[in-house]
Coordinates of C-alpha atoms in Angstrom, one line a residue:
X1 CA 11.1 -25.9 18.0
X2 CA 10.3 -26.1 14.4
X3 CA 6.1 -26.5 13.4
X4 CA 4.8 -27.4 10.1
X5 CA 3.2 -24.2 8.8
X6 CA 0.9 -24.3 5.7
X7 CA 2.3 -20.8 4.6
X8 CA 5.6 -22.9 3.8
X9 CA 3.8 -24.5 0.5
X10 CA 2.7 -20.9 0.2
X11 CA 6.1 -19.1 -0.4
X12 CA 7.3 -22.8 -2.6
X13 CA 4.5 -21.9 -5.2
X14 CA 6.2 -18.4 -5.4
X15 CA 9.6 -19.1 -5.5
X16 CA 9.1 -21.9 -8.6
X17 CA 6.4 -19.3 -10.1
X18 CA 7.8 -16.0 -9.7
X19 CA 11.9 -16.8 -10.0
X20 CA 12.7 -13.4 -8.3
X21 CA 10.4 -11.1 -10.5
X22 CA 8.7 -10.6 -7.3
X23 CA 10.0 -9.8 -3.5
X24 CA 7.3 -11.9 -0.9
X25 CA 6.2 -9.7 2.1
X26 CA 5.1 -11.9 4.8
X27 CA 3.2 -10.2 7.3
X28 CA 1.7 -11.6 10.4
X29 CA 0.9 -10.2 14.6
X30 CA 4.3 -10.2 16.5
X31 CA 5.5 -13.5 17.5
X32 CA 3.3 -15.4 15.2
X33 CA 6.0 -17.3 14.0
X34 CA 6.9 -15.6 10.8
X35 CA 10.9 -15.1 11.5
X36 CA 10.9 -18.8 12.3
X37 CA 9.5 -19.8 9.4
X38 CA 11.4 -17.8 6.6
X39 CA 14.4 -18.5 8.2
X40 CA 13.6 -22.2 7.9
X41 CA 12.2 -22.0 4.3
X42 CA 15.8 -19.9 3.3
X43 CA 17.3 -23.2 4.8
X44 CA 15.6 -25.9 3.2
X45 CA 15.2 -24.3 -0.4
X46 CA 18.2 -22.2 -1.4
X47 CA 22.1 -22.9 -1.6
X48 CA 22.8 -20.3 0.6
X49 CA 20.6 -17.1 2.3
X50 CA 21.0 -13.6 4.2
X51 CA 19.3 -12.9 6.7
X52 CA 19.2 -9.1 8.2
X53 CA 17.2 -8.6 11.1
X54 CA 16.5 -4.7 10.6
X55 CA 15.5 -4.8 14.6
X56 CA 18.6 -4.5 15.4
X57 CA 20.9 -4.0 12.2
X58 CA 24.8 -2.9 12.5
X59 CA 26.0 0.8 11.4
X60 CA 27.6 -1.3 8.4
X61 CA 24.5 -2.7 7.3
X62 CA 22.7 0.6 7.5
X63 CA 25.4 2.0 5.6
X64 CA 24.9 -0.1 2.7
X65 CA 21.5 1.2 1.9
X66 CA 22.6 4.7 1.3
X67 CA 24.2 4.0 -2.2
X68 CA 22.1 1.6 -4.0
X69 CA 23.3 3.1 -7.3
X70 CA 26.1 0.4 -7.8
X71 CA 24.4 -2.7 -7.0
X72 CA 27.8 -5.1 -7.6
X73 CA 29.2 -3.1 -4.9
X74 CA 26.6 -3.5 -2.5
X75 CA 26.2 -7.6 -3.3
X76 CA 30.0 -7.0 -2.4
X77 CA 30.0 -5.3 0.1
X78 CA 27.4 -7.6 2.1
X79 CA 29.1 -10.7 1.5
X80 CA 32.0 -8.9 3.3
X81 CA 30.2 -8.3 5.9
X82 CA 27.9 -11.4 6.7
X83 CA 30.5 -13.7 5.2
X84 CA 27.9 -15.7 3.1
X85 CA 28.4 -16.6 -0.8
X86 CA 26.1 -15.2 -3.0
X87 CA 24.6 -17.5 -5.5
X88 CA 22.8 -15.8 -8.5
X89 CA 19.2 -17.9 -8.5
X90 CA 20.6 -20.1 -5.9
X91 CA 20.4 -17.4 -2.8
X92 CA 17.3 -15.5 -1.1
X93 CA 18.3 -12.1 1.1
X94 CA 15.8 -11.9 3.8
X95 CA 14.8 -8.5 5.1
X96 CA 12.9 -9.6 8.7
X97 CA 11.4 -6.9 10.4
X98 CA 11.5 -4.8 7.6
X99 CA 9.5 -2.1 9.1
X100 CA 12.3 -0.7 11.6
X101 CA 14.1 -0.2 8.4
X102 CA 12.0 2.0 5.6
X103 CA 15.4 2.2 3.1
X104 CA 15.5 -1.4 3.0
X105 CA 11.5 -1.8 2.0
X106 CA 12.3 1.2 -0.6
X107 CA 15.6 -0.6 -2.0
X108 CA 12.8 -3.9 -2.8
X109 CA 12.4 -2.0 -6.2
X110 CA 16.0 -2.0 -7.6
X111 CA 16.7 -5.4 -6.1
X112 CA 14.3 -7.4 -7.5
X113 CA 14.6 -5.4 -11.0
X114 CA 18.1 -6.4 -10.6
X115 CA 16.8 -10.1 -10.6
X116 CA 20.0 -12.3 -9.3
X117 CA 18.5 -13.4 -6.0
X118 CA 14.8 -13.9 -4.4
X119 CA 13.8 -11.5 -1.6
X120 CA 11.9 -12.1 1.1
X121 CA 10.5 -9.2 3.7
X122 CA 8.6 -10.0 6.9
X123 CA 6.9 -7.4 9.1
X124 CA 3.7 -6.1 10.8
X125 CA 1.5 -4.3 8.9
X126 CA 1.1 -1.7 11.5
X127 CA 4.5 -0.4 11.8
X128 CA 5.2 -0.8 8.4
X129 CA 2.3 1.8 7.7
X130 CA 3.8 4.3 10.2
X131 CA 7.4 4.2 8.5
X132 CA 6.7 4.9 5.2
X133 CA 6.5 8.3 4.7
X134 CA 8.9 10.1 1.7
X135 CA 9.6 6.4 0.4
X136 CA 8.7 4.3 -2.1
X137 CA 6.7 1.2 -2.2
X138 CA 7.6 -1.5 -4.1
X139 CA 4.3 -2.1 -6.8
X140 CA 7.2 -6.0 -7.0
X141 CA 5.7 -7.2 -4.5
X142 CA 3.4 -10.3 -3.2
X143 CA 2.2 -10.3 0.0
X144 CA 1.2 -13.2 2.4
X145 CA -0.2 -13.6 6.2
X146 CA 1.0 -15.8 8.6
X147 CA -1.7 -16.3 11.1
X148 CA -1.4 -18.2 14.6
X149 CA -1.2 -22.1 14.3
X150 CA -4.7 -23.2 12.6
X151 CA -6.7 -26.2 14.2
X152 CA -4.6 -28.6 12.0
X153 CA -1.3 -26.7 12.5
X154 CA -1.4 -27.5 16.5
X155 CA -2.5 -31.1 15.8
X156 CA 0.5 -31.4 13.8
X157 CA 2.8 -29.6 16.3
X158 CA 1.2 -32.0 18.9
X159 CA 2.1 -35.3 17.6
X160 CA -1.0 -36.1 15.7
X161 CA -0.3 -35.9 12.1
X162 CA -2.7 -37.8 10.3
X163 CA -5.4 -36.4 12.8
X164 CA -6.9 -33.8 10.7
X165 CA -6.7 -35.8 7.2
X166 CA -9.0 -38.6 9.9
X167 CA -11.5 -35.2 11.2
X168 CA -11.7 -34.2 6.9
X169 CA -12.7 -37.6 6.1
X170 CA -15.3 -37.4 9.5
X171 CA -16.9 -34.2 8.1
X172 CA -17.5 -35.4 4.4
X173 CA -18.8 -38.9 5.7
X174 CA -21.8 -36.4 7.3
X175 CA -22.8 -38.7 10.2
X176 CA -22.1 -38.9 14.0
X177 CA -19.7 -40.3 15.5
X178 CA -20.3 -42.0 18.3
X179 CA -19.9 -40.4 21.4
X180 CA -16.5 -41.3 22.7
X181 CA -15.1 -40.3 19.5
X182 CA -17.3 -36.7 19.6
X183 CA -15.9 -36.6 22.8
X184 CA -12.0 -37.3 22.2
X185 CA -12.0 -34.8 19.6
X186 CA -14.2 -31.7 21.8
X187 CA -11.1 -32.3 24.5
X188 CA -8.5 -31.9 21.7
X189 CA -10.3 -28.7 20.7
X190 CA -11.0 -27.6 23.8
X191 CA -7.0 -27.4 24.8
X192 CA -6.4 -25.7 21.2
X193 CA -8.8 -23.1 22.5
X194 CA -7.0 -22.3 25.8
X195 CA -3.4 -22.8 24.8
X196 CA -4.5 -21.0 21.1
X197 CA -1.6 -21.2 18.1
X198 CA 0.9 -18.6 19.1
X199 CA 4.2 -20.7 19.0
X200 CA 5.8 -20.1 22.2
X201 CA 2.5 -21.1 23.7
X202 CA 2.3 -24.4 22.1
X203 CA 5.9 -25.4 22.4
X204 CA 5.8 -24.8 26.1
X205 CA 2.9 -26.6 26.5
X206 CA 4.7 -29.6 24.7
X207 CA 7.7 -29.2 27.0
X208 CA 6.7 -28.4 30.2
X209 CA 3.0 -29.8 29.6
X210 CA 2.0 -27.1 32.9
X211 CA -0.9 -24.4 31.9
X212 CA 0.3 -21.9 34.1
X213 CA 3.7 -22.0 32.0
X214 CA 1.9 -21.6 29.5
X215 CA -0.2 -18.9 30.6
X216 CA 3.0 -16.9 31.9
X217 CA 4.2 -16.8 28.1
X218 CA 0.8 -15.9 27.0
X219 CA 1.2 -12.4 29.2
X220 CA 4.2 -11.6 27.6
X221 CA 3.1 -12.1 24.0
X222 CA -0.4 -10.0 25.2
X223 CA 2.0 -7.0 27.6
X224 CA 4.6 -7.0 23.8
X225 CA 1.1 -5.8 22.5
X226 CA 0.3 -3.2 24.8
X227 CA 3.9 -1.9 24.5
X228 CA 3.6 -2.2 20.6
X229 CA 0.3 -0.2 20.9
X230 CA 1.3 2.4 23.0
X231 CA 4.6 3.2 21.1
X232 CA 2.1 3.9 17.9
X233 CA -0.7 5.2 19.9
X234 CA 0.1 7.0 23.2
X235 CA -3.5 8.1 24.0
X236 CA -3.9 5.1 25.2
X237 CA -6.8 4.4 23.2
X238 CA -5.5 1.2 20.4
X239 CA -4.9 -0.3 24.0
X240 CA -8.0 0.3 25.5
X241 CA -10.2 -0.9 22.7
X242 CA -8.0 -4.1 22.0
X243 CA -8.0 -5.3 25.7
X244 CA -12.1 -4.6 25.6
X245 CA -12.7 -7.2 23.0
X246 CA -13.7 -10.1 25.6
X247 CA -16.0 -7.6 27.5
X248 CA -18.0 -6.4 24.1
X249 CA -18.1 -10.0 22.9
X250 CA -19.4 -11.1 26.3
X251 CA -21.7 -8.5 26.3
X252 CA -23.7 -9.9 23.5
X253 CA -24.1 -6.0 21.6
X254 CA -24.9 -6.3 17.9
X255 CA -21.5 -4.4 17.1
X256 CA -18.7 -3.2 19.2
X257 CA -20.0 -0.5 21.6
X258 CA -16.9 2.3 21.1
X259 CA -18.5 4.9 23.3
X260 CA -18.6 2.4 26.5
X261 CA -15.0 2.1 25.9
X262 CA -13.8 5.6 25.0
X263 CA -15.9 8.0 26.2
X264 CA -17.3 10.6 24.0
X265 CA -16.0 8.7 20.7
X266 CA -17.8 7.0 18.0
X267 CA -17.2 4.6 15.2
X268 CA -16.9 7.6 12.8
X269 CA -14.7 9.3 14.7
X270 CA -12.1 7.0 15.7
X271 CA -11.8 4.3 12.3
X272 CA -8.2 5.7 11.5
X273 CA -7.4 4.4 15.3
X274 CA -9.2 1.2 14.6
X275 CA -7.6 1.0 11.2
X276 CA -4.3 0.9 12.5
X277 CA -5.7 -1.9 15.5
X278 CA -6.8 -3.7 12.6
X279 CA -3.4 -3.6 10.6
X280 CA -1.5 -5.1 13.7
X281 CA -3.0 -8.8 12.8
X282 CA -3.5 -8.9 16.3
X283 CA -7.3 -8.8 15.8
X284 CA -10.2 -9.8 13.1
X285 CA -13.3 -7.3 12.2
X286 CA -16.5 -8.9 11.3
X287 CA -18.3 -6.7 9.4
X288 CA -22.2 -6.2 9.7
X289 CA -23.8 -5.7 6.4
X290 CA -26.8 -4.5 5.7
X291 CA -27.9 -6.6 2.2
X292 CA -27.3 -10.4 2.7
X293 CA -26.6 -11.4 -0.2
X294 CA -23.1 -13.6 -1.9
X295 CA -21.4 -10.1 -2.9
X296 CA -21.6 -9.0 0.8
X297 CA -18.3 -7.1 0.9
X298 CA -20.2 -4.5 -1.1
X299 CA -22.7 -4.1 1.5
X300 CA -21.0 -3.7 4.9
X301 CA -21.2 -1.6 7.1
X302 CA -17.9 0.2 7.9
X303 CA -18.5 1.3 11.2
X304 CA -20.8 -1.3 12.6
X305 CA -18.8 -4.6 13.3
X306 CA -17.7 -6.9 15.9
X307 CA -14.0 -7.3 16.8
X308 CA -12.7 -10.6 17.6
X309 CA -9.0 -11.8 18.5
X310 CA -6.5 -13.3 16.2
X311 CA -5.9 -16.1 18.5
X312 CA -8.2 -17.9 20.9
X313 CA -6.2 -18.9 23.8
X314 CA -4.4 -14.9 24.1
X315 CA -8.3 -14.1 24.7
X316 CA -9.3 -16.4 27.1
X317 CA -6.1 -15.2 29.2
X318 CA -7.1 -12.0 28.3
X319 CA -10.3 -12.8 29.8
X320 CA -9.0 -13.4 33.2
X321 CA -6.8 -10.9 33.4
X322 CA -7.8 -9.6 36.3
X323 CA -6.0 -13.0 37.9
X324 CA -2.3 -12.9 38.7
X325 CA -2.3 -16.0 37.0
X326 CA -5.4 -17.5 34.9
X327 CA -5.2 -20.8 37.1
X328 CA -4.9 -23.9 36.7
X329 CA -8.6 -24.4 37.7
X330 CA -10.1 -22.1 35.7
X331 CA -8.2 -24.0 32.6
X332 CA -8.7 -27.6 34.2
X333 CA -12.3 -26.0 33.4
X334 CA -12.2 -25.0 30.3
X335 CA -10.6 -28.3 29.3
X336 CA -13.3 -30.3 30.5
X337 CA -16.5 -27.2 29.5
X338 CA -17.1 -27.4 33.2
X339 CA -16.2 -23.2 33.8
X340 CA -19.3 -21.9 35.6
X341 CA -19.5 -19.3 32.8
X342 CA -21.5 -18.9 29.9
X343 CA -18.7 -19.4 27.1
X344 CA -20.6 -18.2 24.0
X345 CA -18.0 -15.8 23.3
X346 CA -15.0 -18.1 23.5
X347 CA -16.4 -20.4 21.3
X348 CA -17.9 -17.4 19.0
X349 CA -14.0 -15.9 19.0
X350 CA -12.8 -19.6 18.1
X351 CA -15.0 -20.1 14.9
X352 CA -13.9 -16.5 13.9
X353 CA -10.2 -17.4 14.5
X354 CA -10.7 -20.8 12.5
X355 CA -12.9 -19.5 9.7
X356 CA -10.6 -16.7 9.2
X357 CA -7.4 -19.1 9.1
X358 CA -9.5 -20.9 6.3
X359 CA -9.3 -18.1 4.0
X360 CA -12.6 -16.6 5.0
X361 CA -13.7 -12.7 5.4
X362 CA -16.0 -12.2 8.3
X363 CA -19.5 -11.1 8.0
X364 CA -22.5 -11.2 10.3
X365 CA -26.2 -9.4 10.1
X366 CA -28.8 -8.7 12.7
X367 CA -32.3 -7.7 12.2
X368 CA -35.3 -7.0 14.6
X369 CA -37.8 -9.3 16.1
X370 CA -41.7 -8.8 14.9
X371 CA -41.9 -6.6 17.7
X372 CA -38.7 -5.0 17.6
X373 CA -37.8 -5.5 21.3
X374 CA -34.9 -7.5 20.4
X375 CA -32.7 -8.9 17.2
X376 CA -32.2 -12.0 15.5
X377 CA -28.3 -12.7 14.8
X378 CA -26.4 -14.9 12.5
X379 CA -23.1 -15.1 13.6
X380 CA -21.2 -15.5 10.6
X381 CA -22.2 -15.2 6.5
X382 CA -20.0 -17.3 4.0
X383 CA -21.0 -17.2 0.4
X384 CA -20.8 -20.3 -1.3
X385 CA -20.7 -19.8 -5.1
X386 CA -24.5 -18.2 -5.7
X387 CA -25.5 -18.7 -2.0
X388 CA -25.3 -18.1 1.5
X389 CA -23.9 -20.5 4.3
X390 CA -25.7 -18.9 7.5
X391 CA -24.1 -19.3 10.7
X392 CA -25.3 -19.8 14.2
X393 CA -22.7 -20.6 17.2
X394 CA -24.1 -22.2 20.3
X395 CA -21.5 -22.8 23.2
X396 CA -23.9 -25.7 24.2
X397 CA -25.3 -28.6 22.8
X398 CA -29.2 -27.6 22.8
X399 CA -30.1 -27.5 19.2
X400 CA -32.6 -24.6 18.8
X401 CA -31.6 -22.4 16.4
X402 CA -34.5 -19.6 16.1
X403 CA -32.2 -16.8 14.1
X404 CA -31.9 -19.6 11.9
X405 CA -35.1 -20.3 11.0
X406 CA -36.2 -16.9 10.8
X407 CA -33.9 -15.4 8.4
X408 CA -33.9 -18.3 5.9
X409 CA -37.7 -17.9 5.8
X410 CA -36.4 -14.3 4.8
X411 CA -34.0 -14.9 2.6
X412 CA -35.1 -18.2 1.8
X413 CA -34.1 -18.2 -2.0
X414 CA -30.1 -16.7 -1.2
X415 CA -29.9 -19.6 1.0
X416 CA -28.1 -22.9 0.6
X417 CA -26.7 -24.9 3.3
X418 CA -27.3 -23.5 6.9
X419 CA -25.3 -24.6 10.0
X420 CA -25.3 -25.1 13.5
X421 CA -22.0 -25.2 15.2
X422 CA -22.6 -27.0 19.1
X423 CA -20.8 -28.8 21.1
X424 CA -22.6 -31.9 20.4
X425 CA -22.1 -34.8 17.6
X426 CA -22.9 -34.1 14.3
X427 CA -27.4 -34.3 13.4
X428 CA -30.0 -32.6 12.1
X429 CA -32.9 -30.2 13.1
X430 CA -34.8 -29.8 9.8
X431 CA -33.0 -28.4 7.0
X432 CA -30.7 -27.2 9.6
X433 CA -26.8 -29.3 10.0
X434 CA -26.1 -29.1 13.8
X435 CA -22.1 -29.7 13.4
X436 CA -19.6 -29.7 16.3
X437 CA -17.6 -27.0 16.5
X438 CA -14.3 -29.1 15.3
X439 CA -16.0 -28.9 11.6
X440 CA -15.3 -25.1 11.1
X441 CA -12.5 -25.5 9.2
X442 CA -14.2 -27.7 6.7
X443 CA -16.9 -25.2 6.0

C-alpha cells in the first residue's frame, strides 16, 4: 500500500531545479517509509530507474564500486547486471540503504560530476555516521527527512482527502465549532495518536481495522530499534535512555533526568551517546533555552532538554509495554479520552511530533515561581517573525493557563500571539487562544 507523502513534491522541486547537479539523501527512522516512497517517485518521474538495495547487495554489485575510474564501464557494466536501459537525463540510480555500503556514498562525488543520470540515496543518519570513516563525503549533495505520516498524511491514507484542506479552513475562520463537529474531529485525532504515522501501522489498521494487529506491528518496528541500538551501542545505554522517554515525560521533570536512567552519568558526559540517539530519527530533542527571545537556537541549552518520540502511537505502545499486548481496552480508552490516566504527556509527545512534522525546531523554557518552590513551564517556543508564539499543552479541557500568564507579563514585549492547545473547541481566555489540539499543525 502506497500513501501520499508530502516529501514526494519535495524531491519534484529538486529533480526540475537541480537536473543532476546534485545527488538527494533522504533520510528518515527505519521503516518510516522512505524506500517506498523513492521507489515510487523513480516510477512515476523517470523513463527508467536502478534501484540497489546496499542491505543486501550481490558480490557483482559490490564489485563495481572498486573501479570507478572508467565510468562508461561501470554504467555498462550495471546495465548487465540489473538488465535496465540507461537513459542519460531520463534515468535516476537509487542507492537505498546507503549506509551498509560506504563506497557507494563515496562514489556520489564522481557520479553526479559525471552528470548523465539523477541519484537518489536513502539511509539513517545514525548508521550512516558510524560508516564513514577513511571516505569521502559528497559536499553534491541535498538532504531531506522523511518523518512518520503527519496529521494530514494519515487523513489522506484514511480515505479523507479533502479533510485537512476543511480543518485549514476551520482554523483560519477562528471560531468554534459546534460541538459535534469538535467532537468528530478529537476522535479522528485521537486514533492518529494511538495508531501514530509509521506505515505498516496505518495500513494494517486500514486492512484488518483490529488494534491489537496493529499493536503487534508496532513491537516489531519498536524491538528493530532496540536491535538497531544495540548493534551501534552495546552498553546498553542508547536503549535504555530511548525506552525511558514515556517515564521522564510522565514524570513532569523540567529536562530529561539522565542520572535516574543511567546511573552515575550526566548530560555532559554522555551527549556523544545521545547524539547518536538523536541521529536515528527515532526521537525529537526540545531544547531548554535560557534567553526567550526569536533567535532562540542561540540560546539553548545543550544539555538541558526534553526528549520526545518521533511518532506518537510507537510511544503510547511504548508506554504499556509492560503488557503482552497493549489491549484492546486500554486503546478503546484512548479512543474515546476515557484511560484512567493523566495523559499530559501523550498529548505533550503529539504536539511535538506534529509541530516538528510542520517544519518546526523544538524549544521550551522554565523559570521559578516567586517563591521558588516550584517552575512555571511553556511547553513549546515558536518564533514568529520578530515574536514569540508561547505554548501551553493541557490534556484537558480546563482553560487555566497560569505559565501563560506569567511569562508574557515577563516577556510581555517579545510576545505576540499565545496559545492554549486543550481538548476543547476553539475560545478565548483573555489575550490567550485556547485551540484544540487538532490546530497544531496550522500554527
Amino acid at each position: 500500500m502506497i500513501f501520499k507523502r508530502k516529501l514526494y513534491d519535495t524531491l519534484l522541486r529538486w529533480k526540475n531545479e537541480q537536473k543532476g547537479k546534485t545527488a538527494m539523501l533522504v533520510e528518515g527512522a527505519r521503516r518510516v517509509g522512505k524506500s517506498t516512497l523513492v521507489e515510487s517517485f523513480a516510477k512515476s518521474e523517470y523513463k527508467t530507474y536502478i534501484l540497489i538495495d546496499f542491505s543486501r547487495p550481490s558480490k557483482q554489485i559490490r564489485e563495481l564500486f572498486d573501479e570507478m575510474t572508467h565510468l562508461d564501464v561501470f554504467f555498462f557494466n550495471l546495465q548487465n547486471i540489473t538488465g535496465v536501459s540507461l537513459h542519460e537525463r531520463e534515468s535516476v540510480i537509487v542507492f537505498d540503504e546507503v549506509q551498509d555500503f560506504p563506497p557507494a556514498r563515496q562514489a556520489i562525488k564522481h557520479l553526479v560530476k559525471d552528470g548523465r543520470y539523477d541519484y537518489i540515496e536513502t539511509g539513517s543518519l545514525i548508521s550512516i555516521r558510524k560508516n564513514i570513516q577513511n571516505i569521502l563525503i559528497p559536499s553534491e549533495e541535498d538532504s531531506s527527512t522523511l518523518y512518520p505520516l503527519d496529521f494530514e498524511e494519515f487523513l489522506w491514507a484514511t480515505g479523507k482527502t479533502d479533510a485537512a484542506h476543511l480543518l485549514k479552513q476551520a482554523y483560519e475562520m477562528k471560531r468554534p465549532l459546534g460541538e459535534g463537529v469538535h467532537r468528530t474531529w478529537m476522535r479522528e485525532l485521537r486514533l492518529y495518536m494511538i495508531i501514530g504515522g509509521m506505515p505498516q501501522a496505518v495500513e494494517t489498521y486500514i486492512t484488518s481495522n483490529n488494534m491489537r494487529e496493529v499493536d503487534t506491528i508496532k513491537r516489531k518496528i519498536l524491538k528493530l530499534y532496540f536491535d538497531d541500538f544495540h548493534r551501534i551501542d552495546t552498553t546498553g545505554r542508547i536503549g535504555k535512555l530511548f525506552s525511558s522517554i514515556p517515564a521522564q515525560l510522565n514524570g513532569n521533570a523540567s529536562r530529561y533526568q539522565i542520572g535516574s536512567v543511567i546511573p552515575k552519568q550526566t548530560a555532559e558526559r554522555i551527549a556523544e551517546t545521545v547524539s547518536e540517539l538523536e541521529d536515528s530519527k527515532t526521537i525529537m530533542m526540545a531544547y531548554h533555552i535560557t534567553d526567550p527571545n526569536v533567535g532562540m537556537n542561540l540560546s539553548r541549552s545543550l544539555f538541558s532538554y526534553k526528549m520526545f518520540m518521533a511518532d506518537t502511537g510507537l510511544f503510547i505502545t511504548l508506554a504499556f509495554w509492560d503488557k503482552s499486548f497493549t489491549e484492546n481496552m486500554i486503546y478503546n480508552k484512548l479512543l474515546s479520552d476515557k484511560l484512567e490516566a493523566n495523559l499530559g504527556y501523550v498529548y505533550e509527545n503529539l504536539v511535538a511530533q506534529m509541530l516538528r512534522a510542520s517544519g518546526n525546531e523544538l524549544y521550551y523554557y522554565t523559570f521559578p515561581t516567586s517563591n521558588e518552590k516550584h517552575n512555571y513551564e511553556i511547553d513549546f517556543l515558536l518564533s514568529r517573525g520578530n515574536k514569540l508564539m508561547p505554548i501551553e499543552v493541557k490534556s484537558s479541557g480546563y482553560k487555566t493557563h497560569k505559565s501563560l500568564d506569567v511569562f508574557c507579563e515577563k516577556f510581555s514585549s517579545r510576545v505576540g500571539e499565545r496559545i492554549l492547545l486543550y481538548t476543547k473547541d476553539y475560545a478565548r481566555d483573555g489575550q490567550t487562544v485556547c485551540l484544540p489540539v487538532y490546530f497544531t499543525p496550522f500554527l
